[in-house]
PDB file of C-alpha atoms in Angstrom:
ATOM      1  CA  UNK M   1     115.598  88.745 120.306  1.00  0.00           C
ATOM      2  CA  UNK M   2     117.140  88.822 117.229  1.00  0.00           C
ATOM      3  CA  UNK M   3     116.560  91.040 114.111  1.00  0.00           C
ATOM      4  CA  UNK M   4     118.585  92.091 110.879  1.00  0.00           C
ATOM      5  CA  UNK M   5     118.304  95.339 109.382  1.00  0.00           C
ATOM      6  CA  UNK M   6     118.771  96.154 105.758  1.00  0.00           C
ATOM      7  CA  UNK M   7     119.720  99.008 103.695  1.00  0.00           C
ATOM      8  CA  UNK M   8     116.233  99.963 102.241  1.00  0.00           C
ATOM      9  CA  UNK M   9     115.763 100.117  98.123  1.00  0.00           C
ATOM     10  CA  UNK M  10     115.350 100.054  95.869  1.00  0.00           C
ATOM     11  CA  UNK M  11     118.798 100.615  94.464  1.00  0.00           C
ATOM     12  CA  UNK M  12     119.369 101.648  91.183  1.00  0.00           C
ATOM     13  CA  UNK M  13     122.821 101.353  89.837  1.00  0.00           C
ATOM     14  CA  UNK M  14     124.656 101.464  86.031  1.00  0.00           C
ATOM     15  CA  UNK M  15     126.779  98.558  85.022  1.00  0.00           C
ATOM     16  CA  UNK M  16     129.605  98.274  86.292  1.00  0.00           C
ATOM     17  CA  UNK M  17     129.500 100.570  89.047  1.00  0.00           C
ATOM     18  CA  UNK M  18     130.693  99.360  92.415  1.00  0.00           C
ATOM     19  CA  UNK M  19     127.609  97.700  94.794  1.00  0.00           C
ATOM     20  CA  UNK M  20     127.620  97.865  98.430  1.00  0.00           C
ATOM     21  CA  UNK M  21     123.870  96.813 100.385  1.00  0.00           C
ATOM     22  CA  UNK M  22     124.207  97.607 104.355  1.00  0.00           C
ATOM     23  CA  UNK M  23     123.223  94.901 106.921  1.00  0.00           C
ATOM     24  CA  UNK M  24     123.503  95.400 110.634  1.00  0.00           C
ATOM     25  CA  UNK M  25     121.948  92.989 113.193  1.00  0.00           C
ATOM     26  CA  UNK M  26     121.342  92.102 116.737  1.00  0.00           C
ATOM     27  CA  UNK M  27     121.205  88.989 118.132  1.00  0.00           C
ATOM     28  CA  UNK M  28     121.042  86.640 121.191  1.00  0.00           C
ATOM     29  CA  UNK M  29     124.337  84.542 121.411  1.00  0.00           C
ATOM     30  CA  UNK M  30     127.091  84.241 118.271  1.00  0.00           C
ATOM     31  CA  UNK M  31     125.019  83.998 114.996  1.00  0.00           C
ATOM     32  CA  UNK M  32     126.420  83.262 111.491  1.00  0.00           C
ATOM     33  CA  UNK M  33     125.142  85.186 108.841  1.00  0.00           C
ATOM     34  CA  UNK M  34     124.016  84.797 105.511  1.00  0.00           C
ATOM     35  CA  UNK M  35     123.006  86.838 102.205  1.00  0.00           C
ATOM     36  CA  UNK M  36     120.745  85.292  99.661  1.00  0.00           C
ATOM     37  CA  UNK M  37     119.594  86.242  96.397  1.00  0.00           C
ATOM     38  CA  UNK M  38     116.250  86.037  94.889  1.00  0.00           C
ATOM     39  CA  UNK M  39     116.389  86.475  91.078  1.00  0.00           C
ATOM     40  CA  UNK M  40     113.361  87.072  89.364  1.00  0.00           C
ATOM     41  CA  UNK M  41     110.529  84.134  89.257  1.00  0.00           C
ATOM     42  CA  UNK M  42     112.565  81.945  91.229  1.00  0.00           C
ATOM     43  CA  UNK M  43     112.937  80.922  95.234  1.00  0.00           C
ATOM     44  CA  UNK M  44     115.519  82.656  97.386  1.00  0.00           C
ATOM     45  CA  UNK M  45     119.538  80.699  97.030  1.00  0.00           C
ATOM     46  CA  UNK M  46     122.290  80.765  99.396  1.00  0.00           C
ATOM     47  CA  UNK M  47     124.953  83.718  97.557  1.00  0.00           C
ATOM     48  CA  UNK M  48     127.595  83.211 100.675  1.00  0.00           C
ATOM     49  CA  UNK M  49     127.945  82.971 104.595  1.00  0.00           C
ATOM     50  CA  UNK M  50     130.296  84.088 107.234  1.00  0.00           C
ATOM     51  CA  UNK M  51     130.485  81.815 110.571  1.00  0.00           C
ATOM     52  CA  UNK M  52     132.413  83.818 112.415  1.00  0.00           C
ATOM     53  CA  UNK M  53     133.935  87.065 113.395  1.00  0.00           C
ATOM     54  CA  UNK M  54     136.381  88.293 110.816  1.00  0.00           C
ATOM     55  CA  UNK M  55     135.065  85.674 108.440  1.00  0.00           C
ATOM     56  CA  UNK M  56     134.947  86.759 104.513  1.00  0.00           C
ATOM     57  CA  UNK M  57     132.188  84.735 103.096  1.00  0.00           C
ATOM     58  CA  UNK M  58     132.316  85.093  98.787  1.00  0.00           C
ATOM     59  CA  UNK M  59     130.433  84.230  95.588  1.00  0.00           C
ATOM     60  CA  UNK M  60     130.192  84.743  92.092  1.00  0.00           C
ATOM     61  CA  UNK M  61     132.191  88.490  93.009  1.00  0.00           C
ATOM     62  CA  UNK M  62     129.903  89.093  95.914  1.00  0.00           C
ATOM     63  CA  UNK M  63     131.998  89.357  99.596  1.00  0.00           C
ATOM     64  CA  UNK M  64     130.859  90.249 102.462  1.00  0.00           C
ATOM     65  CA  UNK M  65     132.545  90.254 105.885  1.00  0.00           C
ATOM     66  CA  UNK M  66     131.780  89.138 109.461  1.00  0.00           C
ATOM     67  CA  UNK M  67     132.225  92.466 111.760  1.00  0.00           C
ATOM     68  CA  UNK M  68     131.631  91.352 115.324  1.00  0.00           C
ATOM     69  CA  UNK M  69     132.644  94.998 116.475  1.00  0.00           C
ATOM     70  CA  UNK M  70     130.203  97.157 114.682  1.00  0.00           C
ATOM     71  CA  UNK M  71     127.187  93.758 114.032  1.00  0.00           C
ATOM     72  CA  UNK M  72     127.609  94.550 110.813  1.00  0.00           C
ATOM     73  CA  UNK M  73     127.602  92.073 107.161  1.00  0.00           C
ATOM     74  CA  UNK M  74     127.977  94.527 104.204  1.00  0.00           C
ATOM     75  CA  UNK M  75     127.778  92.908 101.015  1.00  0.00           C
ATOM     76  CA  UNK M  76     129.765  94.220  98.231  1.00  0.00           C
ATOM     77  CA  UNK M  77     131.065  93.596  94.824  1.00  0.00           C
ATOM     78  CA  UNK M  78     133.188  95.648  92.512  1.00  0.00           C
ATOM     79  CA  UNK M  79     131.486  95.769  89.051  1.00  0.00           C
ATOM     80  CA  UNK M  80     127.904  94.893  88.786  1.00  0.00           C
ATOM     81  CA  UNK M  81     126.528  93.270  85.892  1.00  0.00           C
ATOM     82  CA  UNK M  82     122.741  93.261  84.460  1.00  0.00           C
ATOM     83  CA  UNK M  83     122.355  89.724  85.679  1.00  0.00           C
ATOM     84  CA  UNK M  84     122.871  90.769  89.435  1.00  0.00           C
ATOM     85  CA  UNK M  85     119.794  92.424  89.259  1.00  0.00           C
ATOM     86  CA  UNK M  86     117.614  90.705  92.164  1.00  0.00           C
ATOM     87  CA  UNK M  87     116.281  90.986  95.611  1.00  0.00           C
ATOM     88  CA  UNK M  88     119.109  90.692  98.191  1.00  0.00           C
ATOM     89  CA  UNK M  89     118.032  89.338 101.920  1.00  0.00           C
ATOM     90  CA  UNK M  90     120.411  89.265 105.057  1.00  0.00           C
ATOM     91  CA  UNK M  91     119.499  86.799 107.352  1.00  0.00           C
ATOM     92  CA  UNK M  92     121.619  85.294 110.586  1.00  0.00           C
ATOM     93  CA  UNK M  93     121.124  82.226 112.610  1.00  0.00           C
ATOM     94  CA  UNK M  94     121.950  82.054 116.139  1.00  0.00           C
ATOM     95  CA  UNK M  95     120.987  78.273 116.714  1.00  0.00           C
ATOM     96  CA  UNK M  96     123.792  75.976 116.541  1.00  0.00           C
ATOM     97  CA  UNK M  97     122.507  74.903 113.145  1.00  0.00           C
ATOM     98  CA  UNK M  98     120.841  77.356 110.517  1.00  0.00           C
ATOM     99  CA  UNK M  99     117.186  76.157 110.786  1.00  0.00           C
ATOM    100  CA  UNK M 100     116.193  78.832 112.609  1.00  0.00           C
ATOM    101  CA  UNK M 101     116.626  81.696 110.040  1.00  0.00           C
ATOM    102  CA  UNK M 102     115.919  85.629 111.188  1.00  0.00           C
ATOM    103  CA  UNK M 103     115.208  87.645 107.498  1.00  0.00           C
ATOM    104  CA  UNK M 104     116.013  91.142 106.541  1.00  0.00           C
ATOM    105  CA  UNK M 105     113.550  92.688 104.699  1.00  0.00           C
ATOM    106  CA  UNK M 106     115.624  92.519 101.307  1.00  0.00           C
ATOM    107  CA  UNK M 107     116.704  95.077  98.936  1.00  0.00           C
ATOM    108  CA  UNK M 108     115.943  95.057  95.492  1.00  0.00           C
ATOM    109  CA  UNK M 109     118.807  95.718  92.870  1.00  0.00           C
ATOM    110  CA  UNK M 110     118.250  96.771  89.589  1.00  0.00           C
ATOM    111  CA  UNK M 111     121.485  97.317  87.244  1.00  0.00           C
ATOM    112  CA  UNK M 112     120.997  99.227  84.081  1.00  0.00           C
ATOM    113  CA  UNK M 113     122.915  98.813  81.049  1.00  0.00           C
TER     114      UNK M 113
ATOM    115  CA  UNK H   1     118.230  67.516  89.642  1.00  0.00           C
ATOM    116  CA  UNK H   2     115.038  69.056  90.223  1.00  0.00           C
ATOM    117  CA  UNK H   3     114.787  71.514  92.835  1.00  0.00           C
ATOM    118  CA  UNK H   4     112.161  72.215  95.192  1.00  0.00           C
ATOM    119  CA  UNK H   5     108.505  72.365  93.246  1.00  0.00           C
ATOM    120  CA  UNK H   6     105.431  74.158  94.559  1.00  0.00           C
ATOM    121  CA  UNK H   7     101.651  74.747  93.368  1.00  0.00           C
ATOM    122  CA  UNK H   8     100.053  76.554  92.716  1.00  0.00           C
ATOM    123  CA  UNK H   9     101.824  79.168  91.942  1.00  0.00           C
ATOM    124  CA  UNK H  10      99.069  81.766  92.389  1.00  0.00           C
ATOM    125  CA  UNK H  11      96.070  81.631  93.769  1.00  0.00           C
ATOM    126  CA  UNK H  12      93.244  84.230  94.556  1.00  0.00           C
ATOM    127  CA  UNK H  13      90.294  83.529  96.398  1.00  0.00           C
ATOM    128  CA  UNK H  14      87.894  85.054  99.096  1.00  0.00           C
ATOM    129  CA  UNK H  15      87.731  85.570 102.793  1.00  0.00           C
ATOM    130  CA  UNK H  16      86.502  82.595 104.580  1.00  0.00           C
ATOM    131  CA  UNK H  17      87.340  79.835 101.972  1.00  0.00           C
ATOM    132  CA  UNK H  18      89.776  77.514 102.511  1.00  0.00           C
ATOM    133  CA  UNK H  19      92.748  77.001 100.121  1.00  0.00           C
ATOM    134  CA  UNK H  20      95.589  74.555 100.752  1.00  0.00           C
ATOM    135  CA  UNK H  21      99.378  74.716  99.307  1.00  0.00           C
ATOM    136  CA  UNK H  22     101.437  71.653  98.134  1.00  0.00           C
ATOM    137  CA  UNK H  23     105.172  71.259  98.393  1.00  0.00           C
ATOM    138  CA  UNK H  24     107.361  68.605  97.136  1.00  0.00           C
ATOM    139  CA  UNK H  25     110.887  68.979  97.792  1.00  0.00           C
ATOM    140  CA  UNK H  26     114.414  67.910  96.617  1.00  0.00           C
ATOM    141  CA  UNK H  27     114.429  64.217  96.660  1.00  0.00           C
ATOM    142  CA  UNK H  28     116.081  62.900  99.332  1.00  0.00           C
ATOM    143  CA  UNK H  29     115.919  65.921 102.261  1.00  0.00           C
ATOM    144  CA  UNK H  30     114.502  64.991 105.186  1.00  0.00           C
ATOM    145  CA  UNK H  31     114.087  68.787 106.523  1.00  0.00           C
ATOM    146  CA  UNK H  32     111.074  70.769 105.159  1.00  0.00           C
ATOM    147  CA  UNK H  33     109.699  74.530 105.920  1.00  0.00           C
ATOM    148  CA  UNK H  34     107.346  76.773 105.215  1.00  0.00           C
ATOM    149  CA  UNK H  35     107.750  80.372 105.670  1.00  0.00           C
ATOM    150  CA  UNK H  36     105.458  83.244 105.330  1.00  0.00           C
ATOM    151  CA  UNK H  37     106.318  86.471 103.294  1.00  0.00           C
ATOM    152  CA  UNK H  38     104.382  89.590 103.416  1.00  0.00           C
ATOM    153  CA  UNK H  39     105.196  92.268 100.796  1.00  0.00           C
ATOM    154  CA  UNK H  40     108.939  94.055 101.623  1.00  0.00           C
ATOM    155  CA  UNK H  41     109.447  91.513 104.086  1.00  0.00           C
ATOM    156  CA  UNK H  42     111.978  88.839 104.498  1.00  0.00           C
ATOM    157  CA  UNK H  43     110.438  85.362 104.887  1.00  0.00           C
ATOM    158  CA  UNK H  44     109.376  84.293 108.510  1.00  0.00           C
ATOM    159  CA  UNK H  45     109.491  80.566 109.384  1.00  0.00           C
ATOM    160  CA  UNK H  46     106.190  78.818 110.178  1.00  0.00           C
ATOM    161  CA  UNK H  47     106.931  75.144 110.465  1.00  0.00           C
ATOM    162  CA  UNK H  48     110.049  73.269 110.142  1.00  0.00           C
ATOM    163  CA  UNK H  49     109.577  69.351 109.868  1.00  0.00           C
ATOM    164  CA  UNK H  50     112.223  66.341 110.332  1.00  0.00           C
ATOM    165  CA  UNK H  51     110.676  63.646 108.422  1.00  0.00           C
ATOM    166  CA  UNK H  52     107.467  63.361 109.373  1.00  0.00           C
ATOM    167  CA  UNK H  53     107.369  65.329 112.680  1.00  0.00           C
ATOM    168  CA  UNK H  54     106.987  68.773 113.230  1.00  0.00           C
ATOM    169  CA  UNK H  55     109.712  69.731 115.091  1.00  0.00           C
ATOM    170  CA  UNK H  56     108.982  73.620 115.404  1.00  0.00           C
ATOM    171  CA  UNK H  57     105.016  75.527 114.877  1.00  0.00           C
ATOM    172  CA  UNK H  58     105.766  77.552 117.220  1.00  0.00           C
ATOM    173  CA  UNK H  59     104.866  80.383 114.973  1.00  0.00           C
ATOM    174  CA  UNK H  60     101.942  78.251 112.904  1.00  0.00           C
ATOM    175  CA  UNK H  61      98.514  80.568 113.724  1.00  0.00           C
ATOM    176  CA  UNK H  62      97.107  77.360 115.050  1.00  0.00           C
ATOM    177  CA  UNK H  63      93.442  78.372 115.035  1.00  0.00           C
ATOM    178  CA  UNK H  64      93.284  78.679 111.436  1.00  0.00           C
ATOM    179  CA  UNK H  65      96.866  77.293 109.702  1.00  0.00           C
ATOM    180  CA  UNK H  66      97.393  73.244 109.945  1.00  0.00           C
ATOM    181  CA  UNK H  67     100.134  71.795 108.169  1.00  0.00           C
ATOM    182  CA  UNK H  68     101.164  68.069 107.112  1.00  0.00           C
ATOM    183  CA  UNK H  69     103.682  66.273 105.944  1.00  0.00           C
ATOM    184  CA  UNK H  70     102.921  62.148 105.003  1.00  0.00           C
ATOM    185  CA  UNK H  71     105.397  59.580 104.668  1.00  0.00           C
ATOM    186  CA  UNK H  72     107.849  62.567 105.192  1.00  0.00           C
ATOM    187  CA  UNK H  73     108.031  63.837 101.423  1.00  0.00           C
ATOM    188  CA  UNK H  74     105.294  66.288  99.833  1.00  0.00           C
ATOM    189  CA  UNK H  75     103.456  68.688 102.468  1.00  0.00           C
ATOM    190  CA  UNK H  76     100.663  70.335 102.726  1.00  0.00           C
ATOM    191  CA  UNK H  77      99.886  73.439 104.002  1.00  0.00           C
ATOM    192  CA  UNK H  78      96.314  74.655 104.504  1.00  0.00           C
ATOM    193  CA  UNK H  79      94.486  78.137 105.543  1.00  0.00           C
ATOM    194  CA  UNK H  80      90.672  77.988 106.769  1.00  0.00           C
ATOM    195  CA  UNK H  81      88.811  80.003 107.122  1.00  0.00           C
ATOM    196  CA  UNK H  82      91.679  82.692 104.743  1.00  0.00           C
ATOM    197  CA  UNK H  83      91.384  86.126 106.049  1.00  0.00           C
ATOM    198  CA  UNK H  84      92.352  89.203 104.048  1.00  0.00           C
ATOM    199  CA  UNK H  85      95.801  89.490 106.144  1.00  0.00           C
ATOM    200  CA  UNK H  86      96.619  86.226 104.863  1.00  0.00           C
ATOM    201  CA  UNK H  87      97.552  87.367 101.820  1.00  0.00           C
ATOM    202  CA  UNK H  88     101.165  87.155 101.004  1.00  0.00           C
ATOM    203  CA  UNK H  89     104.117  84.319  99.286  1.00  0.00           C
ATOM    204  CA  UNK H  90     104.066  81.216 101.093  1.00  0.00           C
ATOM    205  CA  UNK H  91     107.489  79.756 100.649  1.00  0.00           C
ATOM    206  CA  UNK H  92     108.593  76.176 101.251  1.00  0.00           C
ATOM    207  CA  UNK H  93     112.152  74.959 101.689  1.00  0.00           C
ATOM    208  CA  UNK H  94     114.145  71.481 102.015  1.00  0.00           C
ATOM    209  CA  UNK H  95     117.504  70.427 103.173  1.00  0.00           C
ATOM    210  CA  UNK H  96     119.524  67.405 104.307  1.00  0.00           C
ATOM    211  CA  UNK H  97     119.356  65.781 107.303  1.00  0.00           C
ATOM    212  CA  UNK H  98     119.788  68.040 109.614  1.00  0.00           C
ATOM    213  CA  UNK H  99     119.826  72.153 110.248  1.00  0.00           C
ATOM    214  CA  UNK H 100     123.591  72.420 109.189  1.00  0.00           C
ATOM    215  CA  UNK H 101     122.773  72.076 105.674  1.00  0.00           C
ATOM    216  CA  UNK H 102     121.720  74.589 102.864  1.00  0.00           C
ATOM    217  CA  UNK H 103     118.105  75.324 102.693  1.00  0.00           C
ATOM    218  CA  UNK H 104     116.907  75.465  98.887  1.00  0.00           C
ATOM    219  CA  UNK H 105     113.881  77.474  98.457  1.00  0.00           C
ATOM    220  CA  UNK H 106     110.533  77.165  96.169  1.00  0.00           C
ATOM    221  CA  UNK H 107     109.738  79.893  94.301  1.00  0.00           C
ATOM    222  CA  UNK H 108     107.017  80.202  96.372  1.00  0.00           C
ATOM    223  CA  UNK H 109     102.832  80.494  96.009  1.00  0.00           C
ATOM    224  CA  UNK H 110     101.124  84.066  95.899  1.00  0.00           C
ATOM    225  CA  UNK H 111      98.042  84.181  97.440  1.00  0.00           C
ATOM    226  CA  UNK H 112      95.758  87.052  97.195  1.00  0.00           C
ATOM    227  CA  UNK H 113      92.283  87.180  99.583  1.00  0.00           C
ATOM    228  CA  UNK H 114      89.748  89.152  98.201  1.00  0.00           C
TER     229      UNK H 114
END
């Protein structure tokens, strides 16, 4: 079956400081993958996806690339800001649409001043 | 534009009562969900619907979860009897027509079974 495993938080980081959250899956056929954000009070959103292998999805700073090789979907961004503070989910999809979402278990960001 | 609204937004009540959960979502998406999210979890997909049809449940608890969606617009999802593992954010999400596009989430409902 398929499953997505997260880099477990809470992560606490200083402004400015360089962010990377660890996601490595398995799944059943080629999936794309996804991150999404959860800020505070409000439903998860779409931050960026990645297709396929080699892919480099990107967002408001965030990046992450599609590693067929080593299953992996790191997200990353070089300076983090207060307002990135949030709960961060990898997810992949393995249907030939994306209504059939598989969740991480999200990681929760805080970024202090 | 509005985005996709949900209520309540909290509700507590005890074992073996029913409560139900409403959804409305962006106007004009045909595809609606609701997922399930227990505490440090990721959200887990209970019922998708095209329209009016339920096009995947295969991971609705059946005996005691039932789910509708009229006229293929608001939804309703409903828990009876609740049981104290039923406590959690129920989430609902919309998209266009069809599984290709974006799902935009609800902040979601916290229910607490006491």
């Amino acid at each position: 079956g398929n499953s997505v495993t997260q880099m477990e938080g809470p992560v606490t980081l200083s402004e400015e400081a360089f962010l990377t959250i660890n996601c490595t899956y398995t799944a059943t056929g080629y999936p794309s993958l996804f991150w999404y954000v959860q800020y505070p009070g409000e439903g998860l959103q779409l931050l960026l996806k990645a297709t396929k292998a080699d892919d480099k999805g990107s967002n408001k700073g965030f990046e992450a690339t599609y590693r067929k090789e080593t299953t992996s979907f790191h997200l990353e961004k070089g300076s983090v800001q207060v307002s990135d503070s949030a709960v961060y989910f990898c997810a992949l999809s393995t249907t030939r649409g994306n209504e059939k979402l598989t969740f991480g278990t999200g990681t929760r960001l805080t970024i202090i001043p | 534009e509005a985005g996709v609204v949900q209520s309540p937004r909290y509700k507590i009540i005890e074992k073996k009562q029913p409560v139900a959960f409403w959804c409305n979502p962006i106007s004009g998406h045909n595809t609606l969900y609701w997922y399930l999210q227990n505490l440090g979890q990721g959200p887990e997909l209970l019922i998708r619907y095209e329209n009016e049809e339920a096009v995947d449940d295969s991971q609705l608890p059946k005996d005691r979860f039932s789910a509708e969606r009229l006229k293929g617009v608001d939804s309703t999802l409903k828990i009876q009897p609740a049981e104290l593992g039923d406590s959690a954010v129920y989430l609902c999400a919309s998209s266009q027509g069809g599984s290709f596009y974006e799902q935009y989430f609800g902040p979601g409902t916290r229910l607490t079974v006491t």
